[in-house]
mmCIF file of C-alpha atoms in Angstrom:
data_model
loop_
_atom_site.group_PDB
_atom_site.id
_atom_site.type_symbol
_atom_site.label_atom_id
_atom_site.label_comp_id
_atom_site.label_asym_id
_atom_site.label_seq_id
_atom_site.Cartn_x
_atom_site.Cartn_y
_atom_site.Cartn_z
ATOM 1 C CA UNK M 1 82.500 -22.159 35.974
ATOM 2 C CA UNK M 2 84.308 -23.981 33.348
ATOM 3 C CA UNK M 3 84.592 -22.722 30.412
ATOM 4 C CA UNK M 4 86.404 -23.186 27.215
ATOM 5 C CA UNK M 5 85.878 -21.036 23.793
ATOM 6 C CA UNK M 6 87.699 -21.607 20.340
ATOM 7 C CA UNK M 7 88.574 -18.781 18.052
ATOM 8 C CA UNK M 8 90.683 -18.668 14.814
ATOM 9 C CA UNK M 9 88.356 -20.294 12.269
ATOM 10 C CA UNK M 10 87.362 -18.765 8.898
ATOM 11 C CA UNK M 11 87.852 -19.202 5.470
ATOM 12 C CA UNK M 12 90.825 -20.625 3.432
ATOM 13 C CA UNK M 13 92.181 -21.524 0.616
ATOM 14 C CA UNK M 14 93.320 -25.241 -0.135
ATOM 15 C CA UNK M 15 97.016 -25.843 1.097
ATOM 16 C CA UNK M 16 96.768 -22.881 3.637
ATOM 17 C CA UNK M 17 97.533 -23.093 6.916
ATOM 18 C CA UNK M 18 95.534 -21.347 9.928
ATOM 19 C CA UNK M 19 95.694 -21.232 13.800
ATOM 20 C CA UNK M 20 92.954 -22.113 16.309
ATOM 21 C CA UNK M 21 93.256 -21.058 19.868
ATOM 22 C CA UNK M 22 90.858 -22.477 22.955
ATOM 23 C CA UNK M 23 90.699 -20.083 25.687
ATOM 24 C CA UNK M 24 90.077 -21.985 28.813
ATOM 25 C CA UNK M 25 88.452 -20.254 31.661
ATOM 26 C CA UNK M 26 87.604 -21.941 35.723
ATOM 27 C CA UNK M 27 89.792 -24.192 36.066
ATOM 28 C CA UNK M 28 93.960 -24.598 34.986
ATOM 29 C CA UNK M 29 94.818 -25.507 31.330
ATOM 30 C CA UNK M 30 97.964 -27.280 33.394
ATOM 31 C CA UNK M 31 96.244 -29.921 35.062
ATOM 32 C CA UNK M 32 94.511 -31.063 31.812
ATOM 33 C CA UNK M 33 94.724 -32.763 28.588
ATOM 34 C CA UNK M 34 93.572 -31.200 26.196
ATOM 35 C CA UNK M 35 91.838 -32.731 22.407
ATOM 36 C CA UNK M 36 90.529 -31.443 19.927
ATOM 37 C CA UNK M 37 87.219 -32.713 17.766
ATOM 38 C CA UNK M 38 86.106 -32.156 14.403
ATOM 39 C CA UNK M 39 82.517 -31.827 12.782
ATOM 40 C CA UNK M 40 82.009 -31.685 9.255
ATOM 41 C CA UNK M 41 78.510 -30.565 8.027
ATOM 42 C CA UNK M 42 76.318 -33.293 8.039
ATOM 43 C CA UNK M 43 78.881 -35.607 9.460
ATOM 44 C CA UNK M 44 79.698 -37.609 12.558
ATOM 45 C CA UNK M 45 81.956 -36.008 15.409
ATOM 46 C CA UNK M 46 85.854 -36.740 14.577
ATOM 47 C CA UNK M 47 88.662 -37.442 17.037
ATOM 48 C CA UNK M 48 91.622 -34.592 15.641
ATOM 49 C CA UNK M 49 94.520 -35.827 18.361
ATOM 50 C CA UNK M 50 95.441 -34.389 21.901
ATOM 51 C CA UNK M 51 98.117 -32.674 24.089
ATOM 52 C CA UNK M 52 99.039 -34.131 26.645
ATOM 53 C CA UNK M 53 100.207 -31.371 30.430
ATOM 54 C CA UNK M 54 103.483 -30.796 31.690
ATOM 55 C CA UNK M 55 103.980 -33.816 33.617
ATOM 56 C CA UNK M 56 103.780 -35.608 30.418
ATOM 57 C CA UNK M 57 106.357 -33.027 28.129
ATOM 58 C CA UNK M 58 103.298 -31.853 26.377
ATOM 59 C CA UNK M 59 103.292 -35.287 24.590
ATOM 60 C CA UNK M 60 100.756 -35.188 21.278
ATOM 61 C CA UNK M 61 99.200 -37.743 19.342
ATOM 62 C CA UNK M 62 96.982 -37.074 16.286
ATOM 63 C CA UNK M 63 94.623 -38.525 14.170
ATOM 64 C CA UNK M 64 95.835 -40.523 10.765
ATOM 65 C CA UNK M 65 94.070 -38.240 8.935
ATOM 66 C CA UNK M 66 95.685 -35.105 10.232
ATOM 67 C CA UNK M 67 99.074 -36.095 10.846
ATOM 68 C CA UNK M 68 102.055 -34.217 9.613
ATOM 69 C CA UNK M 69 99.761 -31.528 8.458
ATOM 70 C CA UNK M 70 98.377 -30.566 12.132
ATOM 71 C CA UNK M 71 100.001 -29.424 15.136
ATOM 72 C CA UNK M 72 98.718 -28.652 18.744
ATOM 73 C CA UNK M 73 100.646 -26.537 21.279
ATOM 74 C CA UNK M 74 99.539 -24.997 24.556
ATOM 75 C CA UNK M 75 100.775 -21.346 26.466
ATOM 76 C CA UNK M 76 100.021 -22.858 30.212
ATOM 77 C CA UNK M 77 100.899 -19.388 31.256
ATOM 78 C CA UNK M 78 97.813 -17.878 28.896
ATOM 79 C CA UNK M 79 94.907 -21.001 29.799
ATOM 80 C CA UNK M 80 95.324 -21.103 26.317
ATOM 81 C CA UNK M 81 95.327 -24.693 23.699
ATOM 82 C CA UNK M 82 96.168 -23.953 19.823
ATOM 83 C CA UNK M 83 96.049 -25.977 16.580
ATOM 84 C CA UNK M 84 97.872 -25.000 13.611
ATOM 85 C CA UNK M 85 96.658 -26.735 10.779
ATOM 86 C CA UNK M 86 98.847 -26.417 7.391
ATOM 87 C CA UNK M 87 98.316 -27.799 4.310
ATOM 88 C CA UNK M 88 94.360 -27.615 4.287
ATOM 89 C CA UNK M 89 92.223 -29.584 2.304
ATOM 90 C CA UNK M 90 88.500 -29.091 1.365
ATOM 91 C CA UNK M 91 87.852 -32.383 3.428
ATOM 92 C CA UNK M 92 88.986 -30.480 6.666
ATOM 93 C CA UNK M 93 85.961 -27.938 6.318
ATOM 94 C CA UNK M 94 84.664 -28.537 9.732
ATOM 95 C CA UNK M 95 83.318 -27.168 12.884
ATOM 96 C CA UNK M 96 86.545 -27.439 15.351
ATOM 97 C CA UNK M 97 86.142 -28.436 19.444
ATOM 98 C CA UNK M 98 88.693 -28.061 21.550
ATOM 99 C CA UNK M 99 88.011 -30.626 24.999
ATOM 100 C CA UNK M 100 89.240 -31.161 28.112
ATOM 101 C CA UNK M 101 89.893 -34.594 29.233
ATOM 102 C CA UNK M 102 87.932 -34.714 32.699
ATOM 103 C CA UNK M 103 88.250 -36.796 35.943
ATOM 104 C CA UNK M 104 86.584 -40.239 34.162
ATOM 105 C CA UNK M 105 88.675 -39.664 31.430
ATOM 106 C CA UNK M 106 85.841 -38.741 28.939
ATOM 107 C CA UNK M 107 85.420 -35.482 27.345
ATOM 108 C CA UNK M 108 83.592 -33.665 30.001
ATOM 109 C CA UNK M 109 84.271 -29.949 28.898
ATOM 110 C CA UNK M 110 83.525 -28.518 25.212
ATOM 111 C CA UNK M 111 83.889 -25.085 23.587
ATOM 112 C CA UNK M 112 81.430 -24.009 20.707
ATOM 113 C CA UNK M 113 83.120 -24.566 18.119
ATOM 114 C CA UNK M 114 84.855 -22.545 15.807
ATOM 115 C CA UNK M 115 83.990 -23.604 11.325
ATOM 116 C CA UNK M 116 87.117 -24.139 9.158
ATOM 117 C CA UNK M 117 86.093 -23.463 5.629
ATOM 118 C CA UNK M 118 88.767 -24.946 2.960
ATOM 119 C CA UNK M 119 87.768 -23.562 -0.279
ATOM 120 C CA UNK M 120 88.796 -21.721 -3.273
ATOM 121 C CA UNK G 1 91.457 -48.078 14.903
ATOM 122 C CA UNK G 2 87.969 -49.017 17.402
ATOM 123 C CA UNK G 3 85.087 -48.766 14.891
ATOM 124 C CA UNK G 4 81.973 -47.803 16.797
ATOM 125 C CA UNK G 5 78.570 -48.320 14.446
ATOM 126 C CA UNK G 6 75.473 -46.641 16.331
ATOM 127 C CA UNK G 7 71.661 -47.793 14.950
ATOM 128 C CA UNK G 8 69.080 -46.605 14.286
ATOM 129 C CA UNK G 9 70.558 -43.647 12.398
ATOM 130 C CA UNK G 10 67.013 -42.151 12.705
ATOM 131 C CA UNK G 11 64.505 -42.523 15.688
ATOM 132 C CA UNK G 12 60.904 -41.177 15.216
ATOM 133 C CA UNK G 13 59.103 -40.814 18.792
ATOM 134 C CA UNK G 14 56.719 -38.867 20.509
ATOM 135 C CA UNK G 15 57.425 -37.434 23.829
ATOM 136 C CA UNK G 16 56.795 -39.530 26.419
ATOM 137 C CA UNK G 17 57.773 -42.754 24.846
ATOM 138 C CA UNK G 18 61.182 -44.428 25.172
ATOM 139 C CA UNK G 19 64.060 -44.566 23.299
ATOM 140 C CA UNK G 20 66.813 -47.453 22.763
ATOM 141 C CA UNK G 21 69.865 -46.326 20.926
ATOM 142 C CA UNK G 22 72.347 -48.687 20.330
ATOM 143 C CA UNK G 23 76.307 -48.966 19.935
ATOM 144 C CA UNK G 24 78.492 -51.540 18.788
ATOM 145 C CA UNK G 25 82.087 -52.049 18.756
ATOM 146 C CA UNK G 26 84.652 -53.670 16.436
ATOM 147 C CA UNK G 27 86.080 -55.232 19.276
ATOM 148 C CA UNK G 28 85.942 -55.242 23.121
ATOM 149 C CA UNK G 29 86.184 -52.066 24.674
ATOM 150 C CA UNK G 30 85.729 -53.261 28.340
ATOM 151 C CA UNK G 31 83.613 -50.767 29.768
ATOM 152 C CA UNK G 32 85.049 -47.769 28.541
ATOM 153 C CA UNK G 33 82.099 -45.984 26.354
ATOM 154 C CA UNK G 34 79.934 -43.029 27.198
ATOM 155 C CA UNK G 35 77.533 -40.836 25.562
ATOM 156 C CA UNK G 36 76.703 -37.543 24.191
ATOM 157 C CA UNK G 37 74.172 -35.455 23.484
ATOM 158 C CA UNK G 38 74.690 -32.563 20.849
ATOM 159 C CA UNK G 39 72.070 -30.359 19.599
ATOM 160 C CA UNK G 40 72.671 -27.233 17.088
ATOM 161 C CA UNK G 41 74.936 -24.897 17.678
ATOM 162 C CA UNK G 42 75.645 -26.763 20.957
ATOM 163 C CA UNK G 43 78.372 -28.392 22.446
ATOM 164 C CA UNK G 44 78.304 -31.466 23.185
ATOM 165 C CA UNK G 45 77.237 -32.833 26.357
ATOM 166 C CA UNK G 46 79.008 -35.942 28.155
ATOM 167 C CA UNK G 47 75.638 -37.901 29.581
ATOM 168 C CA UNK G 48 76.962 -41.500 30.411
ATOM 169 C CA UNK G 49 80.435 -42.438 31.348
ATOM 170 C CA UNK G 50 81.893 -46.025 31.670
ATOM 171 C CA UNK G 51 78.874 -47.549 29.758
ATOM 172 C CA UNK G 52 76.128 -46.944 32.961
ATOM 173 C CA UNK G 53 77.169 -44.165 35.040
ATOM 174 C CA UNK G 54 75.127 -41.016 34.987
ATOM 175 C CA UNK G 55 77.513 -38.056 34.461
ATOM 176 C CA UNK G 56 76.493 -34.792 36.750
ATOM 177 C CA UNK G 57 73.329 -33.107 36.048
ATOM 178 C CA UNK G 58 72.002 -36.129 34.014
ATOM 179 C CA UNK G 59 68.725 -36.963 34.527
ATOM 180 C CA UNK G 60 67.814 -40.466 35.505
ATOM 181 C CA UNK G 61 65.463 -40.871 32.580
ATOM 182 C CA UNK G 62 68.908 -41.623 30.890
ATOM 183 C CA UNK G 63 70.534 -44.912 31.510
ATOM 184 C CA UNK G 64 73.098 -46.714 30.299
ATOM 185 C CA UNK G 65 74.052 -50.430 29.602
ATOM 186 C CA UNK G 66 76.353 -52.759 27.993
ATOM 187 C CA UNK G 67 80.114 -53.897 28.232
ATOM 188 C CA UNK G 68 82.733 -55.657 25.798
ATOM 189 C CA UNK G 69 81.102 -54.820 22.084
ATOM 190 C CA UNK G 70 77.653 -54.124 22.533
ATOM 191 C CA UNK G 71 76.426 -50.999 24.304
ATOM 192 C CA UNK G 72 72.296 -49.123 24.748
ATOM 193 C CA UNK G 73 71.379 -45.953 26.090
ATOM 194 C CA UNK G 74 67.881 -45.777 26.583
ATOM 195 C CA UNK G 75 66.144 -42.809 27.700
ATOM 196 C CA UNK G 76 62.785 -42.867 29.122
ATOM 197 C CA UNK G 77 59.504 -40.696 29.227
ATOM 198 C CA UNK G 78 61.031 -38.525 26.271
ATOM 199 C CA UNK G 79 60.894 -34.836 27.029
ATOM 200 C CA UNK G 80 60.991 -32.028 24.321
ATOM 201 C CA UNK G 81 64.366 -31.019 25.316
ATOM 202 C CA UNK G 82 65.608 -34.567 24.297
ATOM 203 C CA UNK G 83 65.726 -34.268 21.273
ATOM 204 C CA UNK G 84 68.765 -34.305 19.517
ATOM 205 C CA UNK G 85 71.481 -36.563 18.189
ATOM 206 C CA UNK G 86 73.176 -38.902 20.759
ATOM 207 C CA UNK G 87 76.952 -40.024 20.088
ATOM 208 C CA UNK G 88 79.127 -42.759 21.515
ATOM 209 C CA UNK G 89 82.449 -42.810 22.241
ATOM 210 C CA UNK G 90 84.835 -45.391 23.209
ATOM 211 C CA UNK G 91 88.060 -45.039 25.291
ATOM 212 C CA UNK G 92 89.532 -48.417 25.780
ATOM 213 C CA UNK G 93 92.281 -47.419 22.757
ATOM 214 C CA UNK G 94 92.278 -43.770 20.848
ATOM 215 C CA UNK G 95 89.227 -42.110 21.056
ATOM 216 C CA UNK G 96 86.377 -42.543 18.501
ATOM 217 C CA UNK G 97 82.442 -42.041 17.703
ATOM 218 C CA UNK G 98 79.982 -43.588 16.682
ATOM 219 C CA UNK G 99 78.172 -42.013 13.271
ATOM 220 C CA UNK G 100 75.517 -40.635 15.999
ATOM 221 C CA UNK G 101 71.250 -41.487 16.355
ATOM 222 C CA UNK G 102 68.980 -38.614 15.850
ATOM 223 C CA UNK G 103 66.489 -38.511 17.807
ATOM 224 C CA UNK G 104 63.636 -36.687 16.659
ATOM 225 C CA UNK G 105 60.027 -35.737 17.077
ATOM 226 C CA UNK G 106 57.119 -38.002 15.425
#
Protein backbone atom coordinates (compact mmCIF):
# COMPACT_ATOMS: atom_id res chain seq x y z
CA UNK A 1 0.00 0.00 0.00
CA UNK A 2 1.12 3.41 -0.77
CA UNK A 3 1.75 5.47 1.61
CA UNK A 4 3.29 8.78 2.25
CA UNK A 5 3.42 10.75 5.82
CA UNK A 6 4.94 14.33 6.49
CA UNK A 7 6.62 15.21 9.71
CA UNK A 8 8.63 18.34 10.77
CA UNK A 9 5.88 20.95 11.24
CA UNK A 10 5.37 23.07 14.39
CA UNK A 11 5.67 26.36 15.52
CA UNK A 12 8.03 29.26 14.49
CA UNK A 13 9.01 32.35 14.71
CA UNK A 14 8.93 34.86 11.65
CA UNK A 15 12.27 34.62 9.57
CA UNK A 16 12.98 31.02 10.91
CA UNK A 17 13.68 28.35 8.97
CA UNK A 18 12.35 24.60 9.54
CA UNK A 19 12.58 21.17 7.76
CA UNK A 20 9.73 18.93 6.57
CA UNK A 21 10.39 15.37 5.68
CA UNK A 22 7.70 12.91 3.67
CA UNK A 23 8.32 9.41 4.42
CA UNK A 24 7.18 7.41 1.51
CA UNK A 25 6.20 3.87 2.05
CA UNK A 26 4.92 0.92 -1.07
CA UNK A 27 6.30 1.97 -3.70
CA UNK A 28 10.12 3.76 -4.65
CA UNK A 29 10.62 7.52 -3.91
CA UNK A 30 13.08 6.99 -7.22
CA UNK A 31 10.64 6.43 -9.76
CA UNK A 32 8.61 9.53 -8.71
CA UNK A 33 8.24 13.17 -8.67
CA UNK A 34 7.61 14.39 -5.91
CA UNK A 35 5.44 18.14 -4.93
CA UNK A 36 4.57 19.54 -2.32
CA UNK A 37 1.01 21.49 -1.47
CA UNK A 38 0.08 24.03 0.89
CA UNK A 39 -3.24 24.75 2.90
CA UNK A 40 -3.72 27.71 4.82
CA UNK A 41 -6.71 27.74 7.28
CA UNK A 42 -9.64 28.61 5.58
CA UNK A 43 -7.91 28.80 2.28
CA UNK A 44 -7.72 27.09 -1.09
CA UNK A 45 -5.04 24.22 -1.71
CA UNK A 46 -1.58 25.89 -2.97
CA UNK A 47 0.90 24.48 -5.48
CA UNK A 48 4.59 24.90 -3.22
CA UNK A 49 6.99 23.51 -6.33
CA UNK A 50 8.35 19.89 -7.05
CA UNK A 51 11.45 17.62 -7.37
CA UNK A 52 11.90 16.17 -10.05
CA UNK A 53 13.91 11.78 -9.84
CA UNK A 54 17.22 10.93 -10.84
CA UNK A 55 16.77 10.66 -14.42
CA UNK A 56 15.99 14.25 -14.35
CA UNK A 57 19.22 15.51 -11.79
CA UNK A 58 16.65 16.05 -9.15
CA UNK A 59 15.56 19.16 -11.18
CA UNK A 60 13.14 21.63 -8.85
CA UNK A 61 10.85 24.24 -9.65
CA UNK A 62 8.92 26.28 -7.05
CA UNK A 63 6.20 28.42 -6.63
CA UNK A 64 6.69 32.50 -7.01
CA UNK A 65 5.71 32.82 -3.76
CA UNK A 66 8.23 30.52 -2.18
CA UNK A 67 11.15 30.96 -4.21
CA UNK A 68 14.55 31.67 -2.85
CA UNK A 69 13.19 31.12 0.57
CA UNK A 70 12.22 27.24 0.00
CA UNK A 71 14.15 24.34 -0.90
CA UNK A 72 13.21 20.62 -1.62
CA UNK A 73 15.73 17.74 -1.57
CA UNK A 74 15.19 13.99 -1.53
CA UNK A 75 17.52 10.87 0.29
CA UNK A 76 16.37 8.13 -2.55
CA UNK A 77 18.30 5.79 -0.37
CA UNK A 78 15.81 6.71 2.84
CA UNK A 79 12.08 6.86 0.57
CA UNK A 80 12.41 10.04 2.03
CA UNK A 81 11.27 13.95 0.26
CA UNK A 82 12.26 17.16 2.49
CA UNK A 83 11.48 20.90 2.37
CA UNK A 84 13.48 23.36 4.11
CA UNK A 85 11.76 26.44 4.32
CA UNK A 86 13.90 29.63 5.61
CA UNK A 87 12.93 32.87 6.05
CA UNK A 88 9.23 32.19 7.28
CA UNK A 89 6.56 34.49 7.14
CA UNK A 90 3.17 34.51 9.00
CA UNK A 91 1.55 34.07 5.44
CA UNK A 92 3.26 30.54 5.19
CA UNK A 93 1.17 29.23 8.30
CA UNK A 94 -0.21 26.29 6.53
CA UNK A 95 -1.03 22.70 6.54
CA UNK A 96 1.98 21.15 4.27
CA UNK A 97 1.33 17.93 1.60
CA UNK A 98 3.89 16.31 0.23
CA UNK A 99 2.49 14.32 -3.37
CA UNK A 100 3.52 12.01 -5.62
CA UNK A 101 3.09 12.66 -9.21
CA UNK A 102 1.23 9.36 -10.43
CA UNK A 103 0.92 7.49 -13.80
CA UNK A 104 -1.75 10.34 -15.39
CA UNK A 105 0.38 12.81 -14.18
CA UNK A 106 -2.05 14.15 -11.46
CA UNK A 107 -1.46 14.02 -7.86
CA UNK A 108 -2.60 10.58 -7.10
CA UNK A 109 -0.81 10.00 -3.65
CA UNK A 110 -1.12 12.48 -0.50
CA UNK A 111 0.27 12.43 3.05
CA UNK A 112 -1.76 14.10 5.98
CA UNK A 113 -0.36 16.89 6.29
CA UNK A 114 1.89 18.29 8.61
CA UNK A 115 0.69 22.58 10.09
CA UNK A 116 3.48 25.21 9.83
CA UNK A 117 2.67 27.86 12.34
CA UNK A 118 4.73 31.29 11.65
CA UNK A 119 4.17 33.36 14.61
CA UNK A 120 5.69 35.33 17.30
CA UNK B 1 0.23 31.56 -14.13
CA UNK B 2 -3.35 29.24 -15.17
CA UNK B 3 -6.04 30.88 -13.00
CA UNK B 4 -8.68 28.29 -12.26
CA UNK B 5 -12.10 30.05 -10.66
CA UNK B 6 -14.50 27.16 -9.32
CA UNK B 7 -18.49 28.29 -8.61
CA UNK B 8 -20.59 27.94 -6.60
CA UNK B 9 -18.28 28.51 -3.62
CA UNK B 10 -21.19 27.01 -1.56
CA UNK B 11 -23.65 24.16 -2.62
CA UNK B 12 -26.66 23.41 -0.30
CA UNK B 13 -28.22 19.82 -1.21
CA UNK B 14 -29.86 17.06 0.25
CA UNK B 15 -28.71 13.61 -0.31
CA UNK B 16 -29.93 12.17 -3.13
CA UNK B 17 -30.02 15.15 -5.35
CA UNK B 18 -27.30 16.15 -7.82
CA UNK B 19 -24.62 18.31 -7.82
CA UNK B 20 -22.91 20.50 -10.73
CA UNK B 21 -19.68 22.09 -9.73
CA UNK B 22 -18.06 24.06 -12.09
CA UNK B 23 -14.39 25.16 -13.20
CA UNK B 24 -13.12 27.66 -15.40
CA UNK B 25 -9.86 28.48 -16.78
CA UNK B 26 -7.95 31.65 -17.72
CA UNK B 27 -7.05 30.08 -20.76
CA UNK B 28 -7.14 26.67 -22.56
CA UNK B 29 -5.91 23.92 -20.70
CA UNK B 30 -6.67 21.16 -23.32
CA UNK B 31 -7.89 18.45 -21.34
CA UNK B 32 -5.61 18.42 -18.63
CA UNK B 33 -7.89 19.08 -15.30
CA UNK B 34 -9.02 16.67 -12.64
CA UNK B 35 -10.64 16.75 -9.38
CA UNK B 36 -10.42 16.36 -5.75
CA UNK B 37 -12.18 15.65 -2.99
CA UNK B 38 -10.82 16.75 0.55
CA UNK B 39 -12.64 16.45 3.69
CA UNK B 40 -11.13 17.36 7.35
CA UNK B 41 -8.24 16.15 8.42
CA UNK B 42 -8.11 14.21 5.11
CA UNK B 43 -6.01 14.05 2.30
CA UNK B 44 -7.02 14.77 -0.61
CA UNK B 45 -8.42 12.42 -2.97
CA UNK B 46 -7.69 12.51 -6.91
CA UNK B 47 -11.48 11.61 -8.32
CA UNK B 48 -11.33 12.69 -12.09
CA UNK B 49 -8.31 12.83 -14.25
CA UNK B 50 -8.03 14.39 -17.80
CA UNK B 51 -11.40 16.28 -17.36
CA UNK B 52 -13.79 12.76 -17.64
CA UNK B 53 -11.91 9.85 -16.58
CA UNK B 54 -12.87 8.16 -13.36
CA UNK B 55 -9.69 7.67 -11.27
CA UNK B 56 -9.62 4.04 -9.35
CA UNK B 57 -12.12 3.40 -6.75
CA UNK B 58 -14.34 6.34 -7.96
CA UNK B 59 -17.71 5.75 -8.03
CA UNK B 60 -19.65 6.32 -11.18
CA UNK B 61 -22.04 8.70 -9.51
CA UNK B 62 -19.02 11.07 -10.26
CA UNK B 63 -18.49 12.25 -13.75
CA UNK B 64 -16.62 14.52 -15.37
CA UNK B 65 -16.88 16.95 -18.41
CA UNK B 66 -15.43 19.77 -20.22
CA UNK B 67 -12.21 20.66 -22.29
CA UNK B 68 -10.29 24.00 -23.32
CA UNK B 69 -11.62 26.64 -20.42
CA UNK B 70 -14.68 25.39 -19.12
CA UNK B 71 -14.86 22.24 -17.01
CA UNK B 72 -18.20 20.36 -14.54
CA UNK B 73 -18.07 17.62 -12.27
CA UNK B 74 -21.33 16.56 -11.42
CA UNK B 75 -22.05 13.97 -9.00
CA UNK B 76 -25.24 12.22 -8.82
CA UNK B 77 -27.69 10.64 -6.17
CA UNK B 78 -25.60 12.51 -3.36
CA UNK B 79 -24.57 10.17 -0.59
CA UNK B 80 -23.64 11.31 3.03
CA UNK B 81 -20.11 10.51 2.50
CA UNK B 82 -20.04 13.19 -0.33
CA UNK B 83 -19.87 15.74 1.32
CA UNK B 84 -17.01 17.78 1.31
CA UNK B 85 -15.14 20.38 -0.68
CA UNK B 86 -14.23 19.43 -4.32
CA UNK B 87 -11.00 21.12 -5.95
CA UNK B 88 -9.76 21.43 -9.50
CA UNK B 89 -6.61 21.33 -10.78
CA UNK B 90 -5.14 22.01 -14.05
CA UNK B 91 -1.94 20.52 -15.60
CA UNK B 92 -1.58 21.84 -19.06
CA UNK B 93 1.31 24.48 -17.53
CA UNK B 94 2.42 24.53 -13.56
CA UNK B 95 0.03 23.12 -11.45
CA UNK B 96 -2.84 25.12 -9.84
CA UNK B 97 -6.43 24.98 -7.98
CA UNK B 98 -9.26 26.19 -8.14
CA UNK B 99 -10.53 28.20 -4.71
CA UNK B 100 -12.60 24.77 -4.14
CA UNK B 101 -16.91 24.17 -3.88
CA UNK B 102 -18.18 22.97 -0.62
CA UNK B 103 -20.50 20.81 -0.79
CA UNK B 104 -22.66 20.56 2.05
CA UNK B 105 -25.79 19.20 3.61
CA UNK B 106 -29.27 21.21 3.28
Amino acid sequence: EVQLMESGGGLVQPGGSLKLSCAASGFNLRDSDMHWVRQASGKGLEWVGRIRGKPDTYATTYAASVRGRFAMSRDDSKNTAYLQLNTLKAEDTAVYYCTRLGDYYYFDYWGQGTLVTVSS
Amino acid sequence: EIVLTQSPATLSLSPGETATLSCRASQSVAIYLAWYQHKPGQAPRLLIYDASNRATGTPDRFSGSGSGTDFTLTISSLEPEDFAVYYCLQRSNWPSFGGGTKVETK
